[in-house]
Tab-separated table of C-alpha atoms in Angstrom:
chain	number	residue	atom	x	y	z
T	11	MET	CA	0.000	0.000	0.000
T	12	LEU	CA	2.819	2.368	0.937
T	13	TYR	CA	4.580	1.563	-2.348
T	14	THR	CA	1.440	2.400	-4.310
T	15	ILE	CA	1.090	5.740	-2.510
T	16	LEU	CA	4.728	6.579	-3.229
T	17	GLN	CA	4.325	5.626	-6.891
T	18	PHE	CA	1.228	7.793	-7.170
T	19	ALA	CA	3.164	10.607	-5.522
T	20	VAL	CA	5.829	10.258	-8.218
T	21	LEU	CA	3.099	10.504	-10.894
T	22	LEU	CA	1.657	13.667	-9.389
T	23	SER	CA	5.069	15.189	-8.691
T	24	ALA	CA	6.241	14.708	-12.280
T	25	ILE	CA	3.057	16.315	-13.600
T	26	PHE	CA	3.388	19.182	-11.103
T	27	ILE	CA	7.006	19.802	-12.139
T	28	GLY	CA	5.962	19.817	-15.797
T	29	ILE	CA	3.144	22.258	-15.106
T	30	ARG	CA	5.475	24.589	-13.203
T	31	LEU	CA	8.006	24.547	-16.046
T	32	GLY	CA	5.208	24.968	-18.596
T	33	GLY	CA	4.765	24.224	-22.298
T	34	ILE	CA	6.674	21.312	-23.777
T	35	ALA	CA	8.314	20.630	-20.404
T	36	ILE	CA	5.135	18.829	-19.337
T	37	GLY	CA	6.124	16.083	-21.751
T	38	TYR	CA	9.730	16.173	-20.569
T	39	ALA	CA	8.651	15.678	-16.958
T	40	GLY	CA	6.584	12.660	-17.996
T	41	GLY	CA	9.807	10.983	-19.108
T	42	LEU	CA	11.371	11.871	-15.758
T	43	GLY	CA	8.476	10.166	-13.990
T	44	VAL	CA	8.930	7.007	-16.087
T	45	VAL	CA	12.629	6.915	-15.130
T	46	VAL	CA	11.836	7.162	-11.404
T	47	LEU	CA	9.032	4.580	-11.531
T	48	GLY	CA	11.191	2.216	-13.557
T	49	LEU	CA	14.580	2.489	-11.861
T	50	VAL	CA	13.499	3.240	-8.300
T	51	PHE	CA	10.252	1.269	-8.013
T	52	GLY	CA	10.923	-1.420	-10.612
T	53	MET	CA	7.809	-0.722	-12.664
T	54	LYS	CA	7.844	-1.803	-16.304
T	55	PRO	CA	7.405	1.213	-18.636
T	56	GLY	CA	3.919	1.314	-20.139
T	57	ASN	CA	2.990	1.432	-23.798
T	58	ILE	CA	3.708	4.634	-25.694
T	59	PRO	CA	0.538	5.801	-27.541
T	60	TRP	CA	2.201	5.970	-30.946
T	61	ASP	CA	-1.080	5.876	-32.875
T	62	VAL	CA	-2.368	8.929	-31.003
T	63	ILE	CA	0.908	10.812	-31.470
T	64	LEU	CA	1.093	10.017	-35.195
T	65	ILE	CA	-2.514	11.072	-35.862
T	66	ILE	CA	-1.877	14.371	-34.059
T	67	ALA	CA	1.311	14.840	-36.097
T	68	ALA	CA	-0.497	14.129	-39.388
T	69	ALA	CA	-3.317	16.547	-38.528
T	70	ILE	CA	-0.852	19.248	-37.529
T	71	ALA	CA	1.100	18.710	-40.763
T	72	ALA	CA	-2.020	19.431	-42.828
T	73	ILE	CA	-3.295	22.304	-40.692
T	74	SER	CA	0.079	24.059	-40.524
T	75	ALA	CA	0.373	23.818	-44.319
T	76	MET	CA	-3.101	25.335	-44.561
T	77	GLN	CA	-2.082	28.077	-42.125
T	78	GLN	CA	0.996	28.956	-44.175
T	79	ALA	CA	-1.191	29.065	-47.292
T	80	GLY	CA	-3.424	31.578	-45.512
T	81	GLY	CA	-6.339	29.188	-45.092
T	82	LEU	CA	-6.543	29.343	-41.319
T	83	ASP	CA	-6.493	33.132	-41.391
T	84	TYR	CA	-9.280	33.038	-43.984
T	85	MET	CA	-11.417	30.823	-41.734
T	86	VAL	CA	-10.782	33.161	-38.817
T	87	ARG	CA	-11.768	36.221	-40.882
T	88	VAL	CA	-15.015	34.548	-41.943
T	89	THR	CA	-15.699	33.743	-38.291
T	90	GLU	CA	-14.804	37.296	-37.300
T	91	LYS	CA	-17.442	38.683	-39.683
T	92	ILE	CA	-20.065	36.442	-38.081
T	93	LEU	CA	-19.097	37.614	-34.592
T	94	ARG	CA	-19.013	41.297	-35.502
T	95	ALA	CA	-22.293	41.120	-37.416
T	96	ASN	CA	-24.093	39.754	-34.342
T	97	PRO	CA	-22.313	41.299	-31.321
T	98	LYS	CA	-25.266	40.914	-28.938
T	99	PHE	CA	-25.039	37.138	-29.289
T	100	ILE	CA	-21.299	36.957	-28.551
T	101	ASN	CA	-21.862	34.585	-25.592
T	102	TYR	CA	-23.406	32.019	-27.946
T	103	LEU	CA	-21.472	32.674	-31.124
T	104	SER	CA	-18.017	32.486	-29.522
T	105	PRO	CA	-18.460	28.923	-28.166
T	106	ALA	CA	-20.268	27.870	-31.363
T	107	CYS	CA	-17.404	29.171	-33.517
T	108	GLY	CA	-14.759	27.674	-31.233
T	109	TRP	CA	-16.546	24.319	-31.291
T	110	LEU	CA	-16.940	24.360	-35.078
T	111	LEU	CA	-13.330	25.320	-35.780
T	112	THR	CA	-12.184	22.508	-33.484
T	113	ILE	CA	-14.511	20.013	-35.175
T	114	LEU	CA	-13.073	20.910	-38.579
T	115	ALA	CA	-9.414	21.231	-37.593
T	116	GLY	CA	-9.161	18.496	-34.960
T	117	THR	CA	-7.306	20.840	-32.608
T	118	GLY	CA	-8.512	23.453	-30.147
T	119	ASN	CA	-5.525	25.670	-30.942
T	120	ALA	CA	-7.509	27.081	-33.856
T	121	VAL	CA	-9.292	29.434	-31.413
T	122	PHE	CA	-6.142	31.398	-30.565
T	123	SER	CA	-6.657	33.743	-33.507
T	124	LEU	CA	-10.260	34.409	-32.524
T	125	MET	CA	-9.496	35.541	-28.981
T	126	PRO	CA	-8.670	39.188	-29.807
T	127	VAL	CA	-11.901	39.401	-31.830
T	128	VAL	CA	-13.973	38.020	-28.955
T	129	VAL	CA	-12.411	40.486	-26.510
T	130	ASP	CA	-13.012	43.354	-28.925
T	131	VAL	CA	-16.661	42.496	-29.597
T	132	ALA	CA	-17.407	41.861	-25.913
T	133	LYS	CA	-15.996	45.267	-24.918
T	134	SER	CA	-18.105	46.957	-27.575
T	135	GLN	CA	-21.205	45.476	-25.919
T	136	ASN	CA	-20.075	46.238	-22.325
T	137	ILE	CA	-19.849	42.487	-21.675
T	138	LYS	CA	-17.051	41.029	-19.581
T	139	PRO	CA	-14.769	39.235	-22.095
T	140	SER	CA	-14.243	36.489	-19.517
T	141	VAL	CA	-17.704	35.104	-20.297
T	142	PRO	CA	-17.414	34.504	-24.080
T	143	LEU	CA	-13.687	33.676	-23.814
T	144	SER	CA	-14.169	30.979	-21.169
T	145	LEU	CA	-17.095	29.520	-23.108
T	146	MET	CA	-15.036	29.414	-26.310
T	147	VAL	CA	-12.026	27.747	-24.669
T	148	VAL	CA	-14.202	25.101	-23.010
T	149	SER	CA	-16.078	24.476	-26.269
T	150	SER	CA	-12.790	24.028	-28.125
T	151	GLN	CA	-11.736	21.364	-25.620
T	152	ILE	CA	-14.992	19.422	-25.640
T	153	GLY	CA	-15.192	19.771	-29.438
T	154	ILE	CA	-12.210	17.403	-29.716
T	155	THR	CA	-14.527	14.551	-28.667
T	156	ALA	CA	-16.698	15.180	-31.735
T	157	SER	CA	-14.091	15.917	-34.410
T	158	PRO	CA	-13.735	13.197	-37.075
T	159	VAL	CA	-10.028	14.026	-37.468
T	160	SER	CA	-9.081	14.149	-33.773
T	161	ALA	CA	-6.945	11.356	-32.326
T	162	ALA	CA	-9.439	10.880	-29.482
T	163	VAL	CA	-12.400	10.193	-31.780
T	164	VAL	CA	-10.297	7.974	-34.049
T	165	TYR	CA	-9.228	5.873	-31.074
T	166	MET	CA	-12.680	5.619	-29.482
T	167	SER	CA	-14.451	4.744	-32.727
T	168	GLY	CA	-11.826	2.060	-33.355
T	169	VAL	CA	-12.536	0.545	-29.945
T	170	LEU	CA	-16.318	0.777	-30.189
T	171	GLU	CA	-16.925	-0.464	-33.740
T	172	PRO	CA	-16.041	-4.108	-32.918
T	173	LEU	CA	-18.623	-3.815	-30.139
T	174	GLY	CA	-21.398	-3.106	-32.637
T	175	TRP	CA	-21.290	0.690	-32.940
T	176	ASN	CA	-21.076	2.189	-36.422
T	177	TYR	CA	-19.052	5.308	-37.130
T	178	PRO	CA	-21.903	7.601	-38.315
T	179	THR	CA	-23.914	6.811	-35.180
T	180	LEU	CA	-20.986	7.624	-32.899
T	181	LEU	CA	-20.324	10.923	-34.680
T	182	ALA	CA	-24.016	11.820	-34.564
T	183	ILE	CA	-24.148	11.217	-30.793
T	184	TRP	CA	-20.957	13.090	-29.980
T	185	ILE	CA	-21.579	16.026	-32.328
T	186	SER	CA	-25.152	16.591	-31.183
T	187	THR	CA	-24.529	16.183	-27.438
T	188	THR	CA	-21.404	18.345	-27.306
T	189	PHE	CA	-22.947	21.158	-29.342
T	190	ILE	CA	-26.136	21.212	-27.279
T	191	ALA	CA	-24.023	21.119	-24.108
T	192	CYS	CA	-21.956	24.115	-25.260
T	193	MET	CA	-25.046	26.143	-26.103
T	194	PHE	CA	-26.920	25.247	-22.915
T	195	THR	CA	-23.814	26.049	-20.870
T	196	ALA	CA	-23.642	29.448	-22.593
T	197	PHE	CA	-27.272	30.065	-21.614
T	198	ILE	CA	-26.690	29.145	-17.952
T	199	ILE	CA	-23.441	31.107	-17.607
T	200	SER	CA	-25.025	34.170	-19.248
T	201	LEU	CA	-27.911	33.865	-16.811
T	202	ILE	CA	-25.937	33.540	-13.575
T	203	THR	CA	-22.845	35.669	-14.300
T	204	PRO	CA	-22.761	39.453	-13.715
T	205	MET	CA	-21.708	40.573	-17.188
T	206	ASP	CA	-21.643	44.363	-16.862
T	207	LEU	CA	-18.025	45.185	-17.745
T	208	SER	CA	-18.253	48.763	-16.463
T	209	LYS	CA	-18.892	47.503	-12.922
T	210	ASP	CA	-15.810	45.280	-12.749
T	211	SER	CA	-13.290	46.811	-10.332
T	212	VAL	CA	-10.220	45.261	-11.994
T	213	TYR	CA	-11.357	46.586	-15.381
T	214	GLN	CA	-11.832	50.097	-13.943
T	215	GLU	CA	-8.328	50.047	-12.469
T	216	ARG	CA	-6.813	48.920	-15.760
T	217	LEU	CA	-8.877	51.482	-17.664
T	218	LYS	CA	-7.558	54.313	-15.482
T	219	ALA	CA	-4.009	53.028	-15.935
T	220	GLY	CA	-4.451	53.120	-19.729
T	221	LEU	CA	-4.016	49.354	-20.096
T	222	VAL	CA	-7.270	48.742	-21.990
T	223	LYS	CA	-7.414	49.256	-25.743
T	224	ASP	CA	-10.434	50.834	-27.382
T	225	ALA	CA	-12.851	48.421	-28.998
T	226	GLY	CA	-12.286	48.430	-32.717
T	227	ALA	CA	-11.406	46.275	-35.686
T	228	ILE	CA	-8.430	44.032	-35.011
T	229	LEU	CA	-8.014	41.792	-38.048
T	230	HIS	CA	-7.384	43.617	-41.313
T	231	GLY	CA	-5.282	41.083	-43.227
T	232	GLU	CA	-5.876	40.265	-46.860
T	233	ASP	CA	-6.358	36.723	-48.112
T	234	LYS	CA	-3.406	35.044	-49.795
T	235	LYS	CA	-3.961	33.682	-53.299
T	236	GLY	CA	-4.131	30.078	-52.159
T	237	ALA	CA	-6.099	30.667	-48.949
T	238	LYS	CA	-9.538	29.564	-50.135
T	239	LEU	CA	-8.108	26.658	-52.120
T	240	SER	CA	-6.231	25.371	-49.053
T	241	VAL	CA	-9.429	25.499	-46.975
T	242	GLY	CA	-11.298	23.664	-49.738
T	243	ILE	CA	-8.665	20.922	-49.887
T	244	PHE	CA	-8.681	20.512	-46.119
T	245	LEU	CA	-12.489	20.393	-45.828
T	246	ILE	CA	-12.697	17.853	-48.665
T	247	THR	CA	-10.138	15.773	-46.772
T	248	VAL	CA	-12.229	15.914	-43.592
T	249	LEU	CA	-15.251	14.797	-45.616
T	250	ALA	CA	-13.185	11.997	-47.180
T	251	VAL	CA	-12.131	10.827	-43.710
T	252	VAL	CA	-15.756	10.658	-42.576
T	253	LEU	CA	-16.900	8.858	-45.742
T	254	TYR	CA	-14.052	6.341	-45.674
T	255	ALA	CA	-14.485	5.610	-41.962
T	256	THR	CA	-18.193	5.105	-42.627
T	257	ALA	CA	-17.527	2.867	-45.632
T	258	ILE	CA	-15.288	0.490	-43.655
T	259	SER	CA	-17.531	0.515	-40.572
T	260	SER	CA	-18.291	-3.024	-39.424
T	261	ASN	CA	-22.047	-2.421	-39.668
T	262	ILE	CA	-21.972	-0.832	-43.129
T	263	LYS	CA	-19.129	-2.570	-45.010
T	264	TRP	CA	-19.247	-0.592	-48.250
T	265	ILE	CA	-15.553	-1.462	-48.508
T	266	ASP	CA	-14.858	-5.102	-47.662
T	267	PRO	CA	-12.241	-6.434	-47.175
T	268	VAL	CA	-10.542	-3.454	-45.596
T	269	VAL	CA	-7.015	-3.126	-46.959
T	270	VAL	CA	-6.204	0.263	-45.391
T	271	PRO	CA	-7.378	0.446	-41.738
T	272	ARG	CA	-8.900	3.615	-40.315
T	273	ASP	CA	-5.803	4.980	-38.535
T	274	ALA	CA	-3.579	4.513	-41.580
T	275	ALA	CA	-6.252	6.001	-43.843
T	276	ILE	CA	-6.693	9.124	-41.716
T	277	MET	CA	-2.951	9.719	-41.448
T	278	SER	CA	-2.394	9.160	-45.169
T	279	PHE	CA	-5.396	11.349	-46.125
T	280	LEU	CA	-4.092	14.204	-43.966
T	281	LEU	CA	-0.562	13.910	-45.340
T	282	THR	CA	-2.027	13.868	-48.854
T	283	ALA	CA	-3.946	17.049	-48.037
T	284	ALA	CA	-0.707	18.629	-46.798
T	285	THR	CA	0.998	17.624	-50.052
T	286	LEU	CA	-1.764	19.086	-52.229
T	287	ILE	CA	-1.909	22.328	-50.245
T	288	THR	CA	1.866	22.726	-50.401
T	289	TRP	CA	1.938	21.967	-54.125
T	290	LEU	CA	-1.163	23.701	-55.460
T	291	CYS	CA	-1.027	26.724	-53.137
T	292	LYS	CA	2.726	27.167	-53.686
T	293	VAL	CA	3.593	27.039	-49.992
T	294	GLU	CA	7.228	27.414	-48.935
T	295	THR	CA	7.883	24.253	-46.943
T	296	SER	CA	10.582	25.861	-44.795
T	297	LYS	CA	8.047	28.387	-43.494
T	298	ILE	CA	5.578	25.675	-42.441
T	299	LEU	CA	7.909	24.873	-39.549
T	300	GLU	CA	7.580	28.457	-38.342
T	301	THR	CA	3.776	28.497	-38.091
T	302	SER	CA	2.139	28.721	-34.681
T	303	VAL	CA	0.061	25.616	-35.405
T	304	PHE	CA	3.144	23.514	-36.169
T	305	LYS	CA	4.927	24.674	-33.025
T	306	SER	CA	1.938	24.134	-30.741
T	307	GLY	CA	1.122	20.827	-32.442
T	308	MET	CA	4.594	19.408	-31.999
T	309	THR	CA	4.502	20.579	-28.389
T	310	ALA	CA	1.272	18.623	-28.006
T	311	CYS	CA	2.935	15.510	-29.458
T	312	VAL	CA	5.773	15.678	-26.918
T	313	CYS	CA	3.336	16.337	-24.070
T	314	VAL	CA	1.187	13.344	-25.046
T	315	PHE	CA	4.343	11.244	-25.481
T	316	GLY	CA	5.689	11.974	-21.995
T	317	VAL	CA	2.555	12.373	-19.884
T	318	ALA	CA	0.587	9.549	-21.503
T	319	TRP	CA	3.588	7.231	-21.228
T	320	LEU	CA	3.868	8.086	-17.544
T	321	GLY	CA	0.140	7.544	-17.013
T	322	ASN	CA	0.177	4.231	-18.868
T	323	THR	CA	3.161	3.092	-16.813
T	324	PHE	CA	1.300	3.701	-13.558
T	325	VAL	CA	-1.977	2.210	-14.829
T	326	ALA	CA	-0.268	-0.907	-16.223
T	327	GLY	CA	1.575	-1.443	-12.940
T	328	HIS	CA	-1.686	-1.485	-10.991
T	329	GLU	CA	-3.983	-2.837	-13.675
T	330	SER	CA	-5.571	-5.638	-11.647
T	331	ALA	CA	-6.391	-3.373	-8.688
T	332	ILE	CA	-7.695	-0.619	-10.948
T	333	LYS	CA	-9.858	-3.116	-12.850
T	334	GLU	CA	-11.410	-4.382	-9.642
T	335	VAL	CA	-12.109	-0.950	-8.166
T	336	ALA	CA	-13.197	0.642	-11.443
T	337	GLY	CA	-15.373	-2.344	-12.331
T	338	ASN	CA	-17.211	-2.235	-9.015
T	339	TRP	CA	-17.718	1.533	-9.183
T	340	VAL	CA	-18.967	1.596	-12.746
T	341	LYS	CA	-21.258	-1.421	-12.210
T	342	GLN	CA	-22.897	0.318	-9.255
T	343	ALA	CA	-23.051	3.738	-10.925
T	344	PRO	CA	-22.214	3.950	-14.662
T	345	ALA	CA	-21.699	7.712	-14.353
T	346	MET	CA	-18.594	7.016	-12.254
T	347	LEU	CA	-16.806	6.292	-15.525
T	348	ALA	CA	-17.269	9.960	-16.411
T	349	VAL	CA	-15.706	10.888	-13.057
T	350	ALA	CA	-12.716	8.640	-13.831
T	351	PHE	CA	-12.352	10.215	-17.281
T	352	PHE	CA	-12.620	13.693	-15.772
T	353	PHE	CA	-9.846	13.296	-13.203
T	354	ALA	CA	-7.581	11.298	-15.527
T	355	SER	CA	-7.762	13.922	-18.293
T	356	MET	CA	-7.059	16.624	-15.746
T	357	LEU	CA	-3.706	14.924	-15.099
T	358	LEU	CA	-2.896	13.327	-18.459
T	359	TYR	CA	-3.422	16.596	-20.356
T	360	SER	CA	-4.901	14.924	-23.448
T	361	GLN	CA	-8.319	13.627	-24.475
T	362	ALA	CA	-6.844	10.844	-26.594
T	363	ALA	CA	-4.257	9.776	-24.018
T	364	THR	CA	-6.937	9.644	-21.324
T	365	ALA	CA	-9.194	7.452	-23.440
T	366	LYS	CA	-6.323	5.131	-24.281
T	367	ALA	CA	-5.293	4.779	-20.633
T	368	ILE	CA	-8.742	4.199	-19.125
T	369	VAL	CA	-10.936	2.531	-21.772
T	370	PRO	CA	-9.090	-0.832	-22.043
T	371	VAL	CA	-9.189	-1.182	-18.259
T	372	ILE	CA	-12.956	-0.546	-18.144
T	373	ILE	CA	-13.665	-2.905	-21.054
T	374	THR	CA	-11.798	-5.724	-19.302
T	375	ALA	CA	-13.261	-4.945	-15.872
T	376	LEU	CA	-16.857	-5.013	-17.150
T	377	GLY	CA	-16.322	-7.962	-19.491
T	378	ILE	CA	-17.453	-5.931	-22.513
T	379	SER	CA	-16.969	-7.808	-25.786
T	380	ALA	CA	-18.482	-8.278	-29.246
T	381	THR	CA	-20.752	-10.965	-27.784
T	382	ASN	CA	-21.561	-8.871	-24.717
T	383	PRO	CA	-21.604	-5.256	-25.936
T	384	HIS	CA	-24.531	-3.913	-23.885
T	385	ASP	CA	-22.479	-1.972	-21.320
T	386	SER	CA	-20.462	-0.339	-24.100
T	387	TYR	CA	-23.011	2.493	-24.166
T	388	MET	CA	-21.267	3.780	-21.007
T	389	LEU	CA	-18.093	4.418	-22.993
T	390	VAL	CA	-20.038	6.335	-25.636
T	391	ALA	CA	-21.968	8.361	-23.081
T	392	CYS	CA	-19.002	9.288	-20.890
T	393	PHE	CA	-16.559	10.100	-23.671
T	394	ALA	CA	-17.012	13.895	-23.417
T	395	ALA	CA	-15.676	13.748	-19.846
T	396	VAL	CA	-12.115	13.286	-21.156
T	397	SER	CA	-12.178	17.044	-21.856
T	398	ALA	CA	-11.310	18.281	-18.350
T	399	LEU	CA	-8.072	19.904	-19.482
T	400	PHE	CA	-9.391	23.216	-18.143
T	401	VAL	CA	-9.275	22.231	-14.452
T	402	LEU	CA	-5.614	23.113	-13.931
T	403	PRO	CA	-5.117	26.610	-15.388
T	404	THR	CA	-2.092	25.633	-17.475
T	405	TYR	CA	-3.488	24.638	-20.866
T	406	PRO	CA	-2.221	26.884	-23.719
T	407	THR	CA	-5.623	28.101	-24.937
T	408	LEU	CA	-6.671	28.872	-21.359
T	409	LEU	CA	-3.511	30.854	-20.663
T	410	GLY	CA	-3.853	32.572	-24.035
T	411	ALA	CA	-7.345	33.758	-23.137
T	412	VAL	CA	-6.090	35.194	-19.837
T	413	GLN	CA	-3.237	37.018	-21.551
T	414	MET	CA	-5.333	38.435	-24.401
T	415	ASP	CA	-8.076	39.884	-22.200
T	416	ASP	CA	-6.724	43.355	-21.538
T	417	THR	CA	-9.722	44.170	-19.305
T	418	GLY	CA	-8.462	41.751	-16.654
T	419	THR	CA	-11.837	40.008	-16.257
T	420	THR	CA	-10.448	36.645	-17.416
T	421	ARG	CA	-8.220	35.711	-14.528
T	422	ILE	CA	-6.874	32.907	-12.369
T	423	GLY	CA	-7.624	33.114	-8.646
T	424	LYS	CA	-5.307	32.552	-5.703
T	425	PHE	CA	-6.632	29.038	-5.098
T	426	ILE	CA	-5.718	27.662	-8.574
T	427	PHE	CA	-9.163	26.196	-9.296
T	428	ASN	CA	-11.159	29.420	-8.882
T	429	HIS	CA	-10.696	30.639	-12.432
T	430	SER	CA	-13.050	31.731	-15.209
T	431	PHE	CA	-13.061	28.364	-17.004
T	432	PHE	CA	-13.891	25.932	-14.208
T	433	LEU	CA	-17.662	26.349	-13.922
T	434	PRO	CA	-18.369	26.505	-17.698
T	435	GLY	CA	-16.167	23.448	-18.221
T	436	VAL	CA	-17.829	21.349	-15.544
T	437	LEU	CA	-21.289	22.382	-16.740
T	438	ALA	CA	-20.525	21.525	-20.372
T	439	ILE	CA	-19.203	18.070	-19.475
T	440	VAL	CA	-22.093	17.271	-17.133
T	441	ILE	CA	-24.668	18.304	-19.729
T	442	ALA	CA	-22.938	16.462	-22.604
T	443	VAL	CA	-22.568	13.245	-20.590
T	444	SER	CA	-26.155	13.444	-19.302
T	445	LEU	CA	-27.523	13.882	-22.818
T	446	ALA	CA	-25.382	11.031	-24.132
T	447	PHE	CA	-26.572	8.738	-21.327
T	448	PHE	CA	-30.103	9.358	-22.561
T	449	ILE	CA	-29.322	8.949	-26.284
T	450	ALA	CA	-26.617	6.231	-26.408
T	451	PRO	CA	-28.669	3.331	-24.948
T	452	LEU	CA	-31.291	3.961	-27.647
T	453	CYS	CA	-28.699	3.555	-30.419
T	454	ILE	CA	-27.042	0.269	-29.517
């Protein structure tokens, strides 16, 4: 028992060190934790989630090529026009746009460019920017669990299809429940949060000190020649991913036998998209490495590599005990799986890594199989709960929102957890999981 506590302390300490160092160092610290668990406690290193890492890398390769071609900026400008044309609905449009961009791109980092626009529009309506910003960041995180090109959805659909779930059904459940959850959360937060910016004391202090910019147009860039073409290529690729994954689905079998499995197809499709964008849009390949998407994406790969490896090492070392405890909890209260997902993602820093660490344990503990798939609805229903990356205020999009809000209303409190993103995040996950628990059993 003492050994287990010490091993868990190593897990938490490594994550804490990574968080304190920030950025890519979170992944570095994961490797440090594996060294300590292996050499000091004799634990066998767990499996490295190569499939998750490679899918993230392939998606980032395509998106960064699109960014260099001007496509990402074009998408942001289109979104900006929507936000500015309907400023009174900023609390609903910002999470909707953040969710949609994440669905299409497979990464929540796409919302970075929208943050200045959201702040600008909110100030023009005397609304605290913390409200639409926090809603957008949370929506971008939960949107990962509904994106057909995200590593998390690719992994979960691969696990669930042999259990009788078809790909279109899974996407329909996750897309509908996460979007409704984001919108309902926006309604609740708008209802219970004092939104009058002029009455915020921190804002008034910053205004007097001349630290707040006047509300006005922020994005004035012109579209590059290949911008629209790059977006078209990328969106066609996303559609191709969905169609191919549907065609090889075990319940549909439009393509049978399957020569190219889903993971390989998605990675190859995305790399093909990157090739076409680079070629047809005349992108300088050397500049792709300098894009913000490429840098943040490769940081994400290293973070998933280190932290997920550390998490898998601990889970594998205590697999039998975890199976017994998790199995008993989930059998008594299926919603406890969502709680497990929530806390694991808070520490593992990745939706895909969390799913890969927890799902196999639950499947074995509950005896879920192709011949006994009934309880698999729990996995479908609880999937959105792997999005609790907002709990610790260290995630890049969360920190970006704090830094870009010059009014000071988006802030992190003294007690770590009392920040602008906690309540919207918890609400969105609870609503999404609750809706999915109602819908998923009807679809199996």
